GROMACS .gro file of C-alpha atoms in nm:
model
  383
    1TRP     CA    1   7.138   5.857  10.123
    2SER     CA    2   6.874   5.550  10.217
    3LEU     CA    3   6.587   5.821  10.169
    4LEU     CA    4   6.730   5.968   9.858
    5GLU     CA    5   6.769   5.615   9.680
    6PHE     CA    6   6.466   5.427   9.825
    7GLY     CA    7   6.229   5.672  10.006
    8GLN     CA    8   5.961   5.602   9.779
    9SER     CA    9   5.931   5.252   9.919
   10LEU     CA   10   5.920   5.372  10.284
   11GLY     CA   11   5.529   5.440  10.284
   12THR     CA   12   5.405   5.563  10.606
   13ASP     CA   13   5.751   5.528  10.760
   14LEU     CA   14   5.889   5.817  10.544
   15GLN     CA   15   5.754   6.083  10.812
   16HIS     CA   16   5.968   5.872  11.091
   17SER     CA   17   6.275   5.872  10.891
   18LEU     CA   18   6.251   6.262  10.817
   19LYS     CA   19   6.196   6.319  11.166
   20ALA     CA   20   6.487   6.125  11.243
   21ILE     CA   21   6.717   6.313  11.005
   22GLN     CA   22   6.579   6.669  11.120
   23TRP     CA   23   6.686   6.575  11.458
   24GLY     CA   24   7.048   6.519  11.342
   25THR     CA   25   7.061   6.812  11.114
   26ASP     CA   26   6.899   7.060  11.392
   27TYR     CA   27   7.182   6.951  11.600
   28LEU     CA   28   7.425   7.011  11.322
   29LEU     CA   29   7.287   7.352  11.225
   30LYS     CA   30   7.353   7.464  11.611
   31ALA     CA   31   7.703   7.308  11.629
   32THR     CA   32   7.800   7.519  11.306
   33SER     CA   33   7.610   7.851  11.408
   34ILE     CA   34   7.933   8.062  11.512
   35PRO     CA   35   8.139   8.128  11.182
   36GLY     CA   36   8.495   7.990  11.217
   37PHE     CA   37   8.389   7.719  11.461
   38VAL     CA   38   8.269   7.369  11.436
   39PHE     CA   39   8.143   7.208  11.766
   40ALA     CA   40   8.293   6.867  11.723
   41GLN     CA   41   8.201   6.680  12.046
   42VAL     CA   42   7.989   6.752  12.363
   43GLY     CA   43   8.111   6.568  12.680
   44ASP     CA   44   8.428   6.411  12.815
   45PRO     CA   45   8.431   6.063  12.679
   46TYR     CA   46   8.635   5.907  12.947
   47GLY     CA   47   8.391   6.026  13.203
   48ASP     CA   48   8.078   5.938  12.991
   49HIS     CA   49   8.220   5.586  12.922
   50ASN     CA   50   8.274   5.543  13.327
   51CYS     CA   51   7.912   5.617  13.394
   52TRP     CA   52   7.653   5.349  13.348
   53GLU     CA   53   7.342   5.568  13.424
   54ARG     CA   54   6.997   5.694  13.253
   55PRO     CA   55   6.980   5.993  12.992
   56GLU     CA   56   6.759   6.138  13.262
   57ASP     CA   57   7.016   6.115  13.544
   58MET     CA   58   7.321   6.229  13.357
   59ASP     CA   59   7.570   6.437  13.572
   60THR     CA   60   7.891   6.421  13.360
   61PRO     CA   61   8.033   6.712  13.240
   62ARG     CA   62   7.885   6.861  12.897
   63THR     CA   63   8.197   7.030  12.790
   64PRO     CA   64   8.182   7.151  12.443
   65TYR     CA   65   8.486   7.099  12.200
   66ALA     CA   66   8.510   7.307  11.911
   67VAL     CA   67   8.772   7.307  11.596
   68SER     CA   68   8.857   7.636  11.446
   69LYS     CA   69   9.082   7.813  11.222
   70GLU     CA   70   9.346   7.812  11.471
   71PHE     CA   71   9.276   7.426  11.544
   72PRO     CA   72   9.140   7.300  11.246
   73GLY     CA   73   8.935   6.961  11.213
   74SER     CA   74   8.860   6.906  10.832
   75GLU     CA   75   8.718   6.575  10.867
   76VAL     CA   76   8.463   6.638  11.110
   77SER     CA   77   8.361   6.966  10.932
   78ALA     CA   78   8.369   6.816  10.580
   79GLU     CA   79   8.163   6.530  10.719
   80ILE     CA   80   7.884   6.762  10.858
   81ALA     CA   81   7.881   6.959  10.523
   82ALA     CA   82   7.810   6.624  10.369
   83ALA     CA   83   7.557   6.548  10.581
   84LEU     CA   84   7.356   6.889  10.555
   85ALA     CA   85   7.404   6.880  10.190
   86ALA     CA   86   7.257   6.530  10.144
   87SER     CA   87   6.986   6.623  10.388
   88SER     CA   88   6.901   6.912  10.180
   89MET     CA   89   6.805   6.716   9.900
   90VAL     CA   90   6.592   6.497  10.135
   91PHE     CA   91   6.410   6.819  10.264
   92ARG     CA   92   6.373   6.994   9.917
   93PRO     CA   93   6.047   6.842   9.789
   94ILE     CA   94   5.869   6.904  10.133
   95ASN     CA   95   6.019   7.204  10.286
   96ARG     CA   96   6.218   7.435  10.068
   97GLY     CA   97   6.333   7.690  10.330
   98TYR     CA   98   6.455   7.442  10.558
   99SER     CA   99   6.658   7.288  10.237
  100ALA     CA  100   6.777   7.574  10.156
  101ARG     CA  101   6.914   7.661  10.503
  102LEU     CA  102   7.093   7.346  10.506
  103LEU     CA  103   7.247   7.389  10.169
  104LYS     CA  104   7.384   7.717  10.237
  105ARG     CA  105   7.523   7.610  10.551
  106ALA     CA  106   7.682   7.305  10.399
  107ARG     CA  107   7.855   7.503  10.174
  108MET     CA  108   7.984   7.741  10.441
  109VAL     CA  109   8.130   7.467  10.638
  110PHE     CA  110   8.263   7.291  10.351
  111GLU     CA  111   8.442   7.613  10.251
  112PHE     CA  112   8.579   7.630  10.636
  113ALA     CA  113   8.685   7.247  10.611
  114ASP     CA  114   8.893   7.302  10.284
  115LYS     CA  115   9.061   7.660  10.379
  116TYR     CA  116   9.168   7.545  10.708
  117ARG     CA  117   9.307   7.191  10.647
  118GLY     CA  118   9.414   6.975  10.945
  119SER     CA  119   9.289   6.677  11.134
  120TYR     CA  120   9.077   6.712  11.459
  121ASN     CA  121   9.309   6.438  11.615
  122ASP     CA  122   9.577   6.708  11.620
  123SER     CA  123   9.342   6.974  11.776
  124LEU     CA  124   9.117   6.756  11.978
  125GLY     CA  125   9.309   6.438  12.013
  126PRO     CA  126   9.347   6.437  12.406
  127TRP     CA  127   8.960   6.464  12.443
  128ALA     CA  128   8.825   6.270  12.133
  129CYS     CA  129   9.083   5.982  12.134
  130PRO     CA  130   9.120   5.676  12.182
  131PHE     CA  131   8.729   5.649  12.121
  132TYR     CA  132   8.650   5.886  11.806
  133CYS     CA  133   8.983   5.923  11.649
  134ASP     CA  134   8.993   5.958  11.264
  135TYR     CA  135   9.230   5.674  11.128
  136SER     CA  136   9.208   5.755  10.781
  137GLY     CA  137   9.315   6.100  10.741
  138TYR     CA  138   9.097   6.401  10.618
  139GLN     CA  139   9.129   6.400  10.251
  140ASP     CA  140   8.853   6.140  10.204
  141GLU     CA  141   8.584   6.336  10.393
  142LEU     CA  142   8.699   6.663  10.196
  143VAL     CA  143   8.622   6.466   9.865
  144TRP     CA  144   8.290   6.315  10.015
  145GLY     CA  145   8.175   6.648  10.108
  146ALA     CA  146   8.232   6.789   9.765
  147ALA     CA  147   8.061   6.499   9.611
  148TRP     CA  148   7.738   6.552   9.816
  149LEU     CA  149   7.736   6.935   9.723
  150LEU     CA  150   7.793   6.855   9.353
  151ARG     CA  151   7.503   6.627   9.403
  152ALA     CA  152   7.302   6.901   9.582
  153THR     CA  153   7.399   7.167   9.369
  154LYS     CA  154   7.525   7.067   9.044
  155ALA     CA  155   7.782   7.347   9.069
  156PRO     CA  156   8.103   7.291   8.851
  157TYR     CA  157   8.327   7.419   9.117
  158TYR     CA  158   8.268   7.080   9.320
  159ARG     CA  159   8.330   6.873   9.013
  160ASN     CA  160   8.635   7.025   8.972
  161TYR     CA  161   8.716   7.001   9.341
  162ILE     CA  162   8.707   6.642   9.345
  163LEU     CA  163   8.888   6.575   9.009
  164ALA     CA  164   9.194   6.795   9.164
  165ASN     CA  165   9.178   6.615   9.509
  166ILE     CA  166   9.110   6.250   9.414
  167GLN     CA  167   9.468   6.165   9.394
  168ASN     CA  168   9.515   6.302   9.783
  169LEU     CA  169   9.308   5.980   9.900
  170ASP     CA  170   9.487   5.713  10.098
  171LYS     CA  171   9.580   5.472   9.801
  172SER     CA  172   9.636   5.195  10.082
  173SER     CA  173   9.292   5.175  10.160
  174SER     CA  174   9.088   4.862  10.024
  175PHE     CA  175   8.793   4.927   9.788
  176ALA     CA  176   8.552   4.792  10.063
  177GLU     CA  177   8.603   5.083  10.329
  178PHE     CA  178   8.292   5.279  10.399
  179GLY     CA  179   8.176   5.376  10.722
  180TRP     CA  180   8.212   5.669  11.018
  181ASP     CA  181   8.571   5.688  10.913
  182THR     CA  182   8.676   5.588  10.575
  183LYS     CA  183   8.450   5.697  10.271
  184HIS     CA  184   8.665   5.562   9.986
  185ALA     CA  185   8.362   5.319   9.861
  186GLY     CA  186   8.099   5.573   9.902
  187ILE     CA  187   8.284   5.827   9.692
  188ASN     CA  188   8.343   5.600   9.418
  189LEU     CA  189   7.974   5.490   9.423
  190ILE     CA  190   7.824   5.841   9.438
  191LYS     CA  191   8.053   5.944   9.153
  192SER     CA  192   8.022   5.637   8.940
  193GLN     CA  193   7.780   5.800   8.703
  194THR     CA  194   8.092   6.011   8.588
  195PRO     CA  195   8.404   5.923   8.406
  196GLU     CA  196   8.697   5.762   8.543
  197PRO     CA  197   8.855   5.683   8.786
  198PHE     CA  198   8.513   5.635   8.982
  199ILE     CA  199   8.346   5.361   8.754
  200THR     CA  200   8.659   5.138   8.775
  201ASN     CA  201   8.701   5.183   9.125
  202ALA     CA  202   8.305   5.141   9.196
  203ASP     CA  203   8.360   4.780   8.997
  204LYS     CA  204   8.651   4.739   9.220
  205PHE     CA  205   8.463   4.778   9.517
  206VAL     CA  206   8.212   4.500   9.415
  207CYS     CA  207   8.471   4.272   9.327
  208SER     CA  208   8.627   4.331   9.673
  209VAL     CA  209   8.290   4.247   9.872
  210LEU     CA  210   8.152   3.949   9.630
  211PRO     CA  211   8.230   3.596   9.812
  212GLU     CA  212   8.318   3.431   9.468
  213SER     CA  213   8.538   3.692   9.361
  214PRO     CA  214   8.911   3.643   9.313
  215THR     CA  215   9.003   3.970   9.477
  216VAL     CA  216   8.774   3.957   9.755
  217SER     CA  217   8.893   4.151  10.044
  218VAL     CA  218   8.620   4.073  10.316
  219SER     CA  219   8.554   3.740  10.514
  220TYR     CA  220   8.251   3.560  10.529
  221SER     CA  221   8.143   3.348  10.835
  222PRO     CA  222   8.034   2.990  10.773
  223GLY     CA  223   7.662   3.121  10.774
  224GLY     CA  224   7.735   3.357  10.508
  225LEU     CA  225   7.789   3.695  10.715
  226LEU     CA  226   8.044   3.955  10.582
  227ILE     CA  227   8.307   4.006  10.822
  228LYS     CA  228   8.553   4.299  10.850
  229PRO     CA  229   8.804   4.328  11.153
  230GLY     CA  230   8.730   4.554  11.448
  231GLY     CA  231   8.405   4.583  11.620
  232SER     CA  232   8.034   4.662  11.569
  233ASN     CA  233   8.087   4.451  11.240
  234LEU     CA  234   7.709   4.478  11.116
  235GLN     CA  235   7.789   4.832  11.010
  236HIS     CA  236   7.995   4.671  10.750
  237ALA     CA  237   7.729   4.420  10.660
  238THR     CA  238   7.450   4.685  10.635
  239ALA     CA  239   7.679   4.965  10.491
  240LEU     CA  240   7.834   4.759  10.213
  241SER     CA  241   7.501   4.576  10.114
  242PHE     CA  242   7.358   4.899  10.084
  243LEU     CA  243   7.621   5.026   9.839
  244LEU     CA  244   7.589   4.702   9.636
  245LEU     CA  245   7.226   4.765   9.614
  246VAL     CA  246   7.268   5.148   9.499
  247TYR     CA  247   7.537   5.045   9.253
  248SER     CA  248   7.302   4.744   9.102
  249ARG     CA  249   7.039   5.033   8.983
  250PRO     CA  250   7.286   5.216   8.715
  251LEU     CA  251   7.423   4.860   8.621
  252SER     CA  252   7.055   4.755   8.531
  253LYS     CA  253   6.968   5.069   8.351
  254ASP     CA  254   7.265   5.035   8.131
  255SER     CA  255   7.264   4.658   8.110
  256ARG     CA  256   7.624   4.632   8.229
  257VAL     CA  257   7.803   4.354   8.395
  258ILE     CA  258   8.095   4.375   8.619
  259HIS     CA  259   8.419   4.132   8.538
  260CYS     CA  260   8.618   4.031   8.845
  261GLY     CA  261   8.865   3.826   8.690
  262ASN     CA  262   8.688   3.525   8.522
  263VAL     CA  263   8.378   3.562   8.741
  264VAL     CA  264   8.100   3.771   8.623
  265ALA     CA  265   7.882   3.992   8.813
  266THR     CA  266   7.538   4.067   8.705
  267PRO     CA  267   7.326   4.350   8.898
  268ALA     CA  268   7.093   4.078   9.024
  269ARG     CA  269   7.408   3.910   9.202
  270LEU     CA  270   7.463   4.232   9.372
  271ILE     CA  271   7.119   4.271   9.476
  272GLN     CA  272   7.111   3.867   9.590
  273VAL     CA  273   7.425   3.926   9.822
  274ALA     CA  274   7.241   4.239   9.976
  275ARG     CA  275   6.937   4.034  10.035
  276SER     CA  276   7.169   3.744  10.194
  277GLN     CA  277   7.291   3.998  10.464
  278VAL     CA  278   7.003   4.171  10.541
  279ASP     CA  279   6.803   3.791  10.555
  280TYR     CA  280   7.110   3.699  10.804
  281ILE     CA  281   7.044   3.995  11.010
  282LEU     CA  282   6.664   3.912  11.051
  283GLY     CA  283   6.734   3.550  11.144
  284SER     CA  284   6.837   3.345  10.829
  285ASN     CA  285   7.140   3.214  11.038
  286PRO     CA  286   7.297   2.902  11.218
  287LEU     CA  287   7.129   3.053  11.559
  288ASN     CA  288   6.816   3.148  11.399
  289MET     CA  289   6.844   3.462  11.602
  290SER     CA  290   6.751   3.797  11.478
  291TYR     CA  291   7.015   4.086  11.542
  292MET     CA  292   6.749   4.342  11.550
  293VAL     CA  293   6.609   4.394  11.894
  294GLY     CA  294   6.216   4.301  11.942
  295TYR     CA  295   6.204   4.133  11.584
  296GLY     CA  296   6.141   3.758  11.557
  297LYS     CA  297   6.098   3.527  11.841
  298LYS     CA  298   6.489   3.524  11.931
  299PHE     CA  299   6.703   3.846  11.967
  300PRO     CA  300   6.949   4.026  12.164
  301GLU     CA  301   6.837   4.079  12.513
  302ARG     CA  302   7.134   4.195  12.708
  303ILE     CA  303   7.254   4.505  12.487
  304HIS     CA  304   7.491   4.728  12.562
  305HIS     CA  305   7.284   5.031  12.596
  306ARG     CA  306   7.223   5.259  12.920
  307GLY     CA  307   6.846   5.342  12.877
  308SER     CA  308   6.744   4.996  12.760
  309SER     CA  309   6.951   4.806  13.061
  310LEU     CA  310   6.858   5.053  13.356
  311PRO     CA  311   6.489   5.061  13.536
  312SER     CA  312   6.252   5.362  13.381
  313ILE     CA  313   6.192   5.636  13.568
  314THR     CA  314   5.835   5.545  13.620
  315GLN     CA  315   5.970   5.192  13.775
  316HIS     CA  316   6.249   5.379  13.981
  317PRO     CA  317   6.188   5.713  14.004
  318GLN     CA  318   6.496   5.792  14.244
  319HIS     CA  319   6.812   5.937  14.086
  320ILE     CA  320   7.076   5.657  13.989
  321ASP     CA  321   7.413   5.804  13.999
  322CYS     CA  322   7.724   5.724  13.786
  323THR     CA  323   7.810   5.402  13.982
  324GLY     CA  324   7.462   5.314  14.084
  325GLY     CA  325   7.405   5.160  13.733
  326ALA     CA  326   7.671   4.896  13.777
  327THR     CA  327   7.435   4.626  13.935
  328TYR     CA  328   7.218   4.668  13.629
  329PHE     CA  329   7.529   4.661  13.401
  330TYR     CA  330   7.668   4.334  13.536
  331THR     CA  331   7.325   4.138  13.607
  332ASN     CA  332   7.231   3.835  13.399
  333ASN     CA  333   6.879   3.948  13.372
  334PRO     CA  334   6.771   4.062  13.031
  335ASN     CA  335   6.716   4.458  12.980
  336PRO     CA  336   6.406   4.555  13.124
  337ASN     CA  337   6.337   4.828  12.832
  338LEU     CA  338   6.297   4.695  12.479
  339LEU     CA  339   6.510   4.915  12.215
  340THR     CA  340   6.270   4.811  11.933
  341GLY     CA  341   6.433   4.826  11.616
  342ALA     CA  342   6.765   4.841  11.718
  343VAL     CA  343   7.057   4.634  11.550
  344VAL     CA  344   7.375   4.535  11.762
  345GLY     CA  345   7.703   4.468  11.638
  346GLY     CA  346   7.635   4.104  11.578
  347PRO     CA  347   7.808   3.769  11.603
  348ASP     CA  348   8.156   3.673  11.562
  349ILE     CA  349   8.310   3.521  11.256
  350LYS     CA  350   8.205   3.154  11.395
  351ASP     CA  351   7.815   3.287  11.384
  352SER     CA  352   7.834   3.285  11.753
  353TYR     CA  353   7.679   3.544  11.962
  354ALA     CA  354   7.738   3.603  12.356
  355ASP     CA  355   7.459   3.834  12.441
  356SER     CA  356   7.655   3.997  12.700
  357ARG     CA  357   7.622   4.369  12.794
  358ALA     CA  358   7.995   4.370  12.870
  359ASP     CA  359   8.089   4.244  12.510
  360PHE     CA  360   7.999   4.585  12.354
  361ALA     CA  361   8.184   4.519  12.047
  362HIS     CA  362   7.914   4.249  11.941
  363SER     CA  363   7.613   4.371  12.183
  364GLU     CA  364   7.618   4.772  12.109
  365PRO     CA  365   7.348   4.918  11.867
  366THR     CA  366   7.453   5.196  11.684
  367THR     CA  367   7.305   5.463  11.441
  368TYR     CA  368   7.550   5.387  11.167
  369ILE     CA  369   7.436   5.014  11.157
  370ASN     CA  370   7.061   5.112  11.123
  371ALA     CA  371   7.066   5.399  10.882
  372PRO     CA  372   7.180   5.196  10.574
  373LEU     CA  373   6.954   4.901  10.681
  374VAL     CA  374   6.667   5.168  10.633
  375GLY     CA  375   6.746   5.187  10.273
  376LEU     CA  376   6.784   4.807  10.251
  377LEU     CA  377   6.465   4.740  10.418
  378ALA     CA  378   6.255   4.963  10.229
  379TYR     CA  379   6.381   4.821   9.896
  380PHE     CA  380   6.328   4.452  10.015
  381LYS     CA  381   5.986   4.542  10.132
  382SER     CA  382   5.847   4.647   9.774
  383HIS     CA  383   6.069   4.406   9.585
   0.00000   0.00000   0.00000
């Protein structure tokens, strides 16, 4: 999505982004290559979380777990369909054959997700939970998959599907929910070019995020960082800022403002809030600290990342087994290998940051923090 919106601003970094996406789509093609099965997980999370070892030394079981017609997993399947459909649009101008393959698979996997409905919590719960449970049901992923397929194909079937299934979405979910589990704000934004209820809901999303709005449903730290409960908070700061930036574009085009009670939100204000979050992450904060590894004078040095924290194969060619990594995990020394560009979970609601590997809720870098940040950085680089 970052590339579809802001790819033209990426310059020479576009090729790296395409490579990163294809690394993921190649995997998803393999995971869906047997009709009637979707491989949802590889490896036992208990075994993996218990071991602190380098990827080169990994010796935990690589058991694959699949959902199927008998044991459905609509959320993981529909999410894959959404990813394949979005990626097909990214590759369309440069590799038509690969793009067509992604789109064909997206349609097939979506049909599987919709036809055999059920949560993978019920089929794979004992192996996926508590680490990767689905907490918001699978209805949002089905609509999310259809929204991306509609964007990629323009087929009326998907428009009708969305309108028929939108009422199944969990009404208790806040409008400011968008991440690896809950898709509500993303659905409302991607569909906001079409009639009700999406425009109203996209406007409500903005009103639930702007700090001055009477209906704001997120918190802000004294230093101005957007905060939501749970771990890896910067996923919310980057994802919700990305959505604000995306939504500012059609608003500008239509010369439209949003009314949050007596507060008027202009497109420029949405961009300003998004920028404040990016600036905070890169160092405009009370600690004058960048939360991107390797960027700025001061950044996290003890990140919760195995490859970064353990000595490299050249420094230590001998095998380091499951428990052998514990010494490196508990040491107070900085990580020997710089994971340049990784963004960690970030500070707490008081703007403080412990820089401790053990404090994974704050010190772990994730792809779902970085992905929306790519689009934000591309935009602000050229604006």
